[in-house]
Short mmCIF file of C-alpha atoms in Angstrom, two decimals:
data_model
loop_
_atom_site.label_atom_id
_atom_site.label_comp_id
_atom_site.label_asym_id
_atom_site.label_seq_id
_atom_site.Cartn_x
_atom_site.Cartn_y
_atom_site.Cartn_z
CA UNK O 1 23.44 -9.49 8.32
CA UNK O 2 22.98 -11.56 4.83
CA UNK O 3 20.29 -14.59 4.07
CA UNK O 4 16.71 -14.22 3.59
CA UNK O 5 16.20 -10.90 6.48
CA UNK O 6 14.31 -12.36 9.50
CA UNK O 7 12.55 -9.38 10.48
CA UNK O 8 11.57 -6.55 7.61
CA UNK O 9 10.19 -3.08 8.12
CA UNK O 10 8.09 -1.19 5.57
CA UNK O 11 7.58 2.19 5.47
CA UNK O 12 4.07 3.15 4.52
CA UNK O 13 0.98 1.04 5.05
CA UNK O 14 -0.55 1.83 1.83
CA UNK O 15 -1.76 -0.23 -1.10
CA UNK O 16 1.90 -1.09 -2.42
CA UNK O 17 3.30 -0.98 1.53
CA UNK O 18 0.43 -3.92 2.52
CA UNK O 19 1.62 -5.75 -0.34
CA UNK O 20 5.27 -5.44 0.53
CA UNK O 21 4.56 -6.78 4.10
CA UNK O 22 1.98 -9.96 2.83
CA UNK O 23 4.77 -10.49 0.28
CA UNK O 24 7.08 -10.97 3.65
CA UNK O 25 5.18 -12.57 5.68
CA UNK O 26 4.42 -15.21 3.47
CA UNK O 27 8.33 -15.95 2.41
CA UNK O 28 8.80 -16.05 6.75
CA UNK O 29 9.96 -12.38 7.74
CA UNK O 30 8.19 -11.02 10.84
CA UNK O 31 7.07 -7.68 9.59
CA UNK O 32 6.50 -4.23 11.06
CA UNK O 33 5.08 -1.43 8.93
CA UNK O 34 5.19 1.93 10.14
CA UNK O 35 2.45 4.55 9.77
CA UNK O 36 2.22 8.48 10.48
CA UNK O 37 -0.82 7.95 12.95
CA UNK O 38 -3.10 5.12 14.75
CA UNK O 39 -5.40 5.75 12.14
CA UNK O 40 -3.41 5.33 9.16
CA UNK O 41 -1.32 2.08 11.32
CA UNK O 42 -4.85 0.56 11.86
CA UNK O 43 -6.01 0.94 7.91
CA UNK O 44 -2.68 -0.48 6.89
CA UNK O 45 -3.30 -3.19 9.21
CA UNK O 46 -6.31 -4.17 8.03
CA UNK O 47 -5.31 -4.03 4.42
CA UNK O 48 -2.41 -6.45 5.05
CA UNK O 49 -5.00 -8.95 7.17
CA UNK O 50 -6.86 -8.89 4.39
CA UNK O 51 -4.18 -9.87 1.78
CA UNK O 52 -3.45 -12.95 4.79
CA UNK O 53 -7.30 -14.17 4.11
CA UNK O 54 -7.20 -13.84 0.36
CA UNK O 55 -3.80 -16.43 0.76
CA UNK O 56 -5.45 -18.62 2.58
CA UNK O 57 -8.73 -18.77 0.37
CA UNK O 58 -6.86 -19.72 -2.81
CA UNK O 59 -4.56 -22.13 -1.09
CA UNK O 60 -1.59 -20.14 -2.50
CA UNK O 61 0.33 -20.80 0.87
CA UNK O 62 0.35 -23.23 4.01
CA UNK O 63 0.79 -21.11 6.74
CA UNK O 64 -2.61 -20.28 8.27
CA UNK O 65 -4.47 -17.31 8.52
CA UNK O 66 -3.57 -16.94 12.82
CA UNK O 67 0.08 -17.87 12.11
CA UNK O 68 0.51 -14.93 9.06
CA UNK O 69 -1.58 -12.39 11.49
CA UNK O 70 1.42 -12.90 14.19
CA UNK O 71 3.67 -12.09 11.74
CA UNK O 72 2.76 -8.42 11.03
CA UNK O 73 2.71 -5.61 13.69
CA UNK O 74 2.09 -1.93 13.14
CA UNK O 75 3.44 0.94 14.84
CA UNK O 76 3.80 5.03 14.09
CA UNK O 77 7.44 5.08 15.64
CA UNK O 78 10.49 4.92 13.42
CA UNK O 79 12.06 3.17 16.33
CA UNK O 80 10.48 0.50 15.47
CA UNK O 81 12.56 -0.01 12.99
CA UNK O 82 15.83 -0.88 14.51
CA UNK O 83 15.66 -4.57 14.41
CA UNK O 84 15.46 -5.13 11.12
CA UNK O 85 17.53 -6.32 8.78
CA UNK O 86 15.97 -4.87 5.60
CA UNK O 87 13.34 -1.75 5.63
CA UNK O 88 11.90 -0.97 2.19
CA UNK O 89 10.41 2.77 1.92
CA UNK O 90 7.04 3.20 0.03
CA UNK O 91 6.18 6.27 0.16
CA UNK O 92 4.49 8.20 -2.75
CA UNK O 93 7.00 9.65 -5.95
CA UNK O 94 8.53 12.63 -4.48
CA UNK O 95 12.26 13.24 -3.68
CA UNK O 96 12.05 15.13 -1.32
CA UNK O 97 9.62 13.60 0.52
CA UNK O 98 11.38 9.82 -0.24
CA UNK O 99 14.97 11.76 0.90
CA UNK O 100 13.62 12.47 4.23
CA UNK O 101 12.16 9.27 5.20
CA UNK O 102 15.17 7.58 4.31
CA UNK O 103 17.27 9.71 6.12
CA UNK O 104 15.28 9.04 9.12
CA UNK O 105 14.69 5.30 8.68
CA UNK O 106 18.76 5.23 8.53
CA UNK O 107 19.13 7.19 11.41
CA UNK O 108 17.65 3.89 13.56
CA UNK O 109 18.56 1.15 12.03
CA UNK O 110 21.70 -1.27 12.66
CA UNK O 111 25.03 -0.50 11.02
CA UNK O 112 24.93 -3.89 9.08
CA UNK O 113 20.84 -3.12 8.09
CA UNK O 114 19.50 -2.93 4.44
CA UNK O 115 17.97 -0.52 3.10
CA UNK O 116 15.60 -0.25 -0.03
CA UNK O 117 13.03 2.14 -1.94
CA UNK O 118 10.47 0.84 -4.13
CA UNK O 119 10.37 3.77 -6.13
CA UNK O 120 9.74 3.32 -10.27
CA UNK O 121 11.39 6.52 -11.31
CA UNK O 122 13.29 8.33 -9.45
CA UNK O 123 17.01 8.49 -9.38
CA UNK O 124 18.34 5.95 -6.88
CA UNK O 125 21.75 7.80 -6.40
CA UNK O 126 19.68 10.50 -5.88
CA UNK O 127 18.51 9.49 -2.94
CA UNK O 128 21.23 8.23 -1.60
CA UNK O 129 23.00 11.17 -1.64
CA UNK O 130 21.44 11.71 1.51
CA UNK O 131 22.61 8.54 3.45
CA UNK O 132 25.70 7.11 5.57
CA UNK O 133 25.69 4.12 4.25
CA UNK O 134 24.83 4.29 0.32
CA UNK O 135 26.76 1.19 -0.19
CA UNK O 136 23.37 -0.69 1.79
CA UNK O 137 20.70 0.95 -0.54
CA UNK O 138 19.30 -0.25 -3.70
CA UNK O 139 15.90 -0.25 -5.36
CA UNK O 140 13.12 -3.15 -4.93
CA UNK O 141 10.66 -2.18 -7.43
CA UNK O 142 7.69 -4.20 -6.69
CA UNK O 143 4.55 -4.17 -9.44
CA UNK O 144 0.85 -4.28 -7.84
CA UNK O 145 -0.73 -6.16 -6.72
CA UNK O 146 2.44 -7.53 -5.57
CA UNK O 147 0.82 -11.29 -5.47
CA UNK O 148 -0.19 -11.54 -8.38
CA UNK O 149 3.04 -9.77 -10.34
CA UNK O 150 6.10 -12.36 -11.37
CA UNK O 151 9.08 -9.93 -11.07
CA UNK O 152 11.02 -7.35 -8.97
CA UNK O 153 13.32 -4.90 -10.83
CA UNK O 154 16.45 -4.46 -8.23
CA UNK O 155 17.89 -1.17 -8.53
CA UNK O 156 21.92 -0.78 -8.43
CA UNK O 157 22.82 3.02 -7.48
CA UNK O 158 26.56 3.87 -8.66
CA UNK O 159 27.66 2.81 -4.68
CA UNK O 160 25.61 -0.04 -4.32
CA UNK O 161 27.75 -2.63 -3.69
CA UNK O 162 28.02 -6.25 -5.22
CA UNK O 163 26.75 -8.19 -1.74
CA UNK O 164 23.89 -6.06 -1.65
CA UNK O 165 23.20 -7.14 -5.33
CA UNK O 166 23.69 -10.43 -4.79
CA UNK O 167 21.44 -10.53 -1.79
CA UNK O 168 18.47 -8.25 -3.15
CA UNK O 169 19.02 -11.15 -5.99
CA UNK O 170 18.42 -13.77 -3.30
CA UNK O 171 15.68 -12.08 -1.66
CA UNK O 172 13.36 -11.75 -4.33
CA UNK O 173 13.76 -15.71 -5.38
CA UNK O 174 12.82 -16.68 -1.91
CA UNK O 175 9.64 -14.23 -2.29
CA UNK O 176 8.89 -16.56 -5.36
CA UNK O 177 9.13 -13.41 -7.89
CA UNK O 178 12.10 -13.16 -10.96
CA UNK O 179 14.53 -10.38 -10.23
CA UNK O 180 14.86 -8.04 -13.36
CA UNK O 181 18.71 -6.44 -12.17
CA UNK O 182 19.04 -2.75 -14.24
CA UNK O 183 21.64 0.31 -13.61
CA UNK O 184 20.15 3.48 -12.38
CA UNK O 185 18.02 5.33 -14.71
CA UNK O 186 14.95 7.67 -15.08
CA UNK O 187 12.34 5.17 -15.36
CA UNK O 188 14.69 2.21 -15.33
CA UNK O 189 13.15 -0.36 -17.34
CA UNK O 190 9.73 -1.32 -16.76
CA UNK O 191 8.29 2.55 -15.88
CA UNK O 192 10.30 3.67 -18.77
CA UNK O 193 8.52 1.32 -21.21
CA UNK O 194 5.17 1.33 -19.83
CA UNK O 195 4.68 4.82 -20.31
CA UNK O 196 5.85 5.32 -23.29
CA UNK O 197 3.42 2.77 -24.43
CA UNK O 198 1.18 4.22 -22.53
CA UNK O 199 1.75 8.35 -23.88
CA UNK O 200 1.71 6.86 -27.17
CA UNK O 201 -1.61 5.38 -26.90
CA UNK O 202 -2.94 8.74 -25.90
CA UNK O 203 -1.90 10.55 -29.04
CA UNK O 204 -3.63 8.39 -30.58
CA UNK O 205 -6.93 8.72 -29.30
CA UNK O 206 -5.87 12.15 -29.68
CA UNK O 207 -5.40 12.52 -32.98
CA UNK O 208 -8.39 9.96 -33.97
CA UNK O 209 -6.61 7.22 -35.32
CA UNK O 210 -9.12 4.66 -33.22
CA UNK O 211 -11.34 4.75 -29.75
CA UNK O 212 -9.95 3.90 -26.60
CA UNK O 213 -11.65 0.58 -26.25
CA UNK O 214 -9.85 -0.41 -30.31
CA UNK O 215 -6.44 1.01 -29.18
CA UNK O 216 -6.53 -1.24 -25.84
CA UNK O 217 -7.71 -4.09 -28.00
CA UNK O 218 -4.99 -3.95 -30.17
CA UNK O 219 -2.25 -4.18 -27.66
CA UNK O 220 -4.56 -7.06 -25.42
CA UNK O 221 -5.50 -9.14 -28.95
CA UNK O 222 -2.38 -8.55 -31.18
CA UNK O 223 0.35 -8.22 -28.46
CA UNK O 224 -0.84 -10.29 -25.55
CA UNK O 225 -0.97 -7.59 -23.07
CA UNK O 226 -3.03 -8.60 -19.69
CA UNK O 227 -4.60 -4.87 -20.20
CA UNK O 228 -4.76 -1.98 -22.67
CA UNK O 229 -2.33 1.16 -22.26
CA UNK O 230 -5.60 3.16 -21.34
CA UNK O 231 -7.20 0.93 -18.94
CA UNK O 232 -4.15 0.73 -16.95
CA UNK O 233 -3.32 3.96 -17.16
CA UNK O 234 -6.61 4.47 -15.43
CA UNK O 235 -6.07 2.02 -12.76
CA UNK O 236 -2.42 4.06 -11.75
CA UNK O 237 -4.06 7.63 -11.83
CA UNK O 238 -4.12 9.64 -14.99
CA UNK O 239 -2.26 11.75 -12.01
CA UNK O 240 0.37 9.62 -11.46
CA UNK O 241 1.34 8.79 -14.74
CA UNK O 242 1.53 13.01 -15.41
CA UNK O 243 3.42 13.38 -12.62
CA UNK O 244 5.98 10.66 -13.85
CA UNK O 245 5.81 11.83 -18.04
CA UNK O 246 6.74 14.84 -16.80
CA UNK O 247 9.76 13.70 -14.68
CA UNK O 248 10.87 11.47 -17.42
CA UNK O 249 10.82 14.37 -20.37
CA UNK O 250 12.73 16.41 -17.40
CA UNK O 251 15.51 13.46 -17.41
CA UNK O 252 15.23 12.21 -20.67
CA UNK O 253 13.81 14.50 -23.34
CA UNK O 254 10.76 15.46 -25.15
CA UNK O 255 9.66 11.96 -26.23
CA UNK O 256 8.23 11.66 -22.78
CA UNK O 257 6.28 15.10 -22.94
CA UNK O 258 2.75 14.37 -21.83
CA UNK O 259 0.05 14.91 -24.67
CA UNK O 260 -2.53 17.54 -23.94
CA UNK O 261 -5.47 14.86 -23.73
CA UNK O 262 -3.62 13.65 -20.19
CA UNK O 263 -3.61 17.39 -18.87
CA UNK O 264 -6.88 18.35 -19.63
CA UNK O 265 -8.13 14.87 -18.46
CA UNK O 266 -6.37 15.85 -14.94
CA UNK O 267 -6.77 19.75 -14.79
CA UNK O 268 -11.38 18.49 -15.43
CA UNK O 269 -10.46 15.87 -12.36
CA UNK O 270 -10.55 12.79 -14.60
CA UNK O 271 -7.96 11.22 -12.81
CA UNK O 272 -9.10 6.79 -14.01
CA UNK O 273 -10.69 4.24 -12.16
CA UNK O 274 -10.73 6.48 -8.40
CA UNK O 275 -12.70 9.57 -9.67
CA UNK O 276 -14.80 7.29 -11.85
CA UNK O 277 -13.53 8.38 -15.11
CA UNK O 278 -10.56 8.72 -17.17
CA UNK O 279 -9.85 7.11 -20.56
CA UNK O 280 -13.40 5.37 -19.60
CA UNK O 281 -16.12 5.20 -16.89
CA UNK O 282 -15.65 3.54 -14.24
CA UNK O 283 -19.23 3.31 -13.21
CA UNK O 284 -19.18 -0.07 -14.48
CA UNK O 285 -15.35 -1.93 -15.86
CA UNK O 286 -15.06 -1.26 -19.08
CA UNK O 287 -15.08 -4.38 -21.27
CA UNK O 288 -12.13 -6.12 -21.89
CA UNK O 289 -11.23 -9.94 -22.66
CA UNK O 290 -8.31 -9.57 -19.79
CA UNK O 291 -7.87 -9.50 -15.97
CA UNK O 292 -9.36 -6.69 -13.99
CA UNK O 293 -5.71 -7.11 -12.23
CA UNK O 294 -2.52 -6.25 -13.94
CA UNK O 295 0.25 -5.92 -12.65
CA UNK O 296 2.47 -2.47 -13.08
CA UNK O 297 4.78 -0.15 -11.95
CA UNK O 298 4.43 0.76 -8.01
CA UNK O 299 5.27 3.76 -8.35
CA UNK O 300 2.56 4.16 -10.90
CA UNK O 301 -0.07 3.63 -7.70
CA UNK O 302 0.83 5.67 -5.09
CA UNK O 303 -0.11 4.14 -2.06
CA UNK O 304 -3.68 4.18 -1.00
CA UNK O 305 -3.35 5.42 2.61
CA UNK O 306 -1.29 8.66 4.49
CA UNK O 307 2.06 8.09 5.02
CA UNK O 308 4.56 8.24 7.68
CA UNK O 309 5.88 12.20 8.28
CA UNK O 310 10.07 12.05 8.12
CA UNK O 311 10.07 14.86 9.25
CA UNK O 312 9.05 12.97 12.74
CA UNK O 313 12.26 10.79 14.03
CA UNK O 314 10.76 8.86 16.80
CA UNK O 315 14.13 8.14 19.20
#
């Protein structure tokens, strides 16, 4: 199988899954995204529909809204799978968890398939120490919301192999995004950076060098940021970004070590923008002379919605 894949499955109907899929559809794939449960299938549905109408509104393609919706199926059975050409796995940032759906996703799928994970941090050799075919894996690395971000980081493991490169290269120009190619690393580029930005920041509303709203400023004003360190880390989950800090000081030393203000902030339930507080209330949006809508790591939202089990291999 090479050129732009025909039919694409995605594996999770969350927030980042959704945009995976609407990213799809709109470049021409027929899409199926597969779900744990009805439930889940329905809400992923809906969320992708939704990114179709938003398209439409702002003119931003020519397809209309009844030819996108035909585009996009759901189901909760990993055979579902088995006629595409590329399936990208979003589930949330856990290896185990991201080893056993793509074990089971390659269990289906065509000999000459692709397969991808849009993981931000962890180790894509990792993972594909668990597959048949590690020569067809790599990592897409969407941002989100994936319409409005510019680039994909593609992913080389040590046995990806150069026509995989070379494709992932061609997908993500015909999705209309800039592919940013890096090696395998903790955090590869754009996790790796943001968060250090972002612990940094932290200290120093730690330590009381300014506020939260003057440290955000400073990056947005003098650096041309969309948003502040703090904001966004609020819009991923003060939870998330833990989760990851503490991978990447695992992997790559104590300059990633999370400060104490991001534990506390977690262990009181002040986990940003979906508790209604973090770095600042979310009753109302903090102010800021930005978008509301960055862009950033997907792995730094896990997706909104449950998840497909692996654990269930639908034959």
């Amino acid at each position: 199988m090479s050129g732009f894949p025909d039919r694409v499955g995605v594996l999770g109907g969350g927030r980042m899954g959704a945009g995976i899929a609407h990213a799809f559809c709109l470049a021409g794939s027929d899409v199926v995204v597969v779900e744990r449960d009805d439930a889940s299938a329905a809400a992923g549905l809906d969320r992708v529909r939704e990114a179709f109408a938003r398209s439409v509104e702002r003119g931003t393609t020519t397809a209309t809204l009844a030819d996108l919706e035909a585009r996009v199926s759901v189901s909760t059975d990993y055979a579902a799978f088995r006629p595409c050409a590329l399936v990208v796995e979003a589930v949330p940032e856990d290896l185990p968890l991201k080893r056993a759906a793509l074990r089971a996703v390659e269990d289906v799928l065509d000999d000459g398939a692709w397969l991808a994970t849009n993981t931000s941090s962890l180790s894509v050799d990792a993972l594909a120490d668990v597959l048949r075919r590690p020569e067809r894996f790599c990592g897409l690395h969407f941002f989100n919301p994936v319409p409005a971000s510019a680039l994909i980081e593609v992913v080389l493991g040590a046995r990806t192999s150069a026509e995989l490169e070379a494709e992932a290269r061609s997908w993500v120009a015909m999705l209309g995004k800039t592919p940013v190619v890096v090696r395998n690393t903790p955090g590869f580029a754009s996790s790796r950076l943001g968060v250090a930005i972002a612990l940094e920041a932290m200290r120093m509303l730690e330590e009381g060098v300014a506020t939260a709203e003057d440290i955000d400023a400073a990056m947005v004003l003098g650096y041309r940021h969309p948003v502040g360190p703090l904001r966004t880390t609020d819009i991923v989950g003060l939870d998330v970004r833990l989760g990851i800090a503490e991978y990447l000081e695992s992997t790559l030393g104590p300059r990633f070590a999370p400060p104490a203000i991001l534990r506390e902030k977690v262990a009181r339930g002040e986990v940003g923008r979906k508790s209604g507080r973090g770095f600042f209330s979310w009753d109302v949006a903090p102010p800021s002379p930005a978008s509301p809508s960055p862009a950033v790591p997907s792995g730094d939202h896990l997706p909104s919605g449950t998840h497909p089990d692996p654990s269930r291999q639908h034959q």
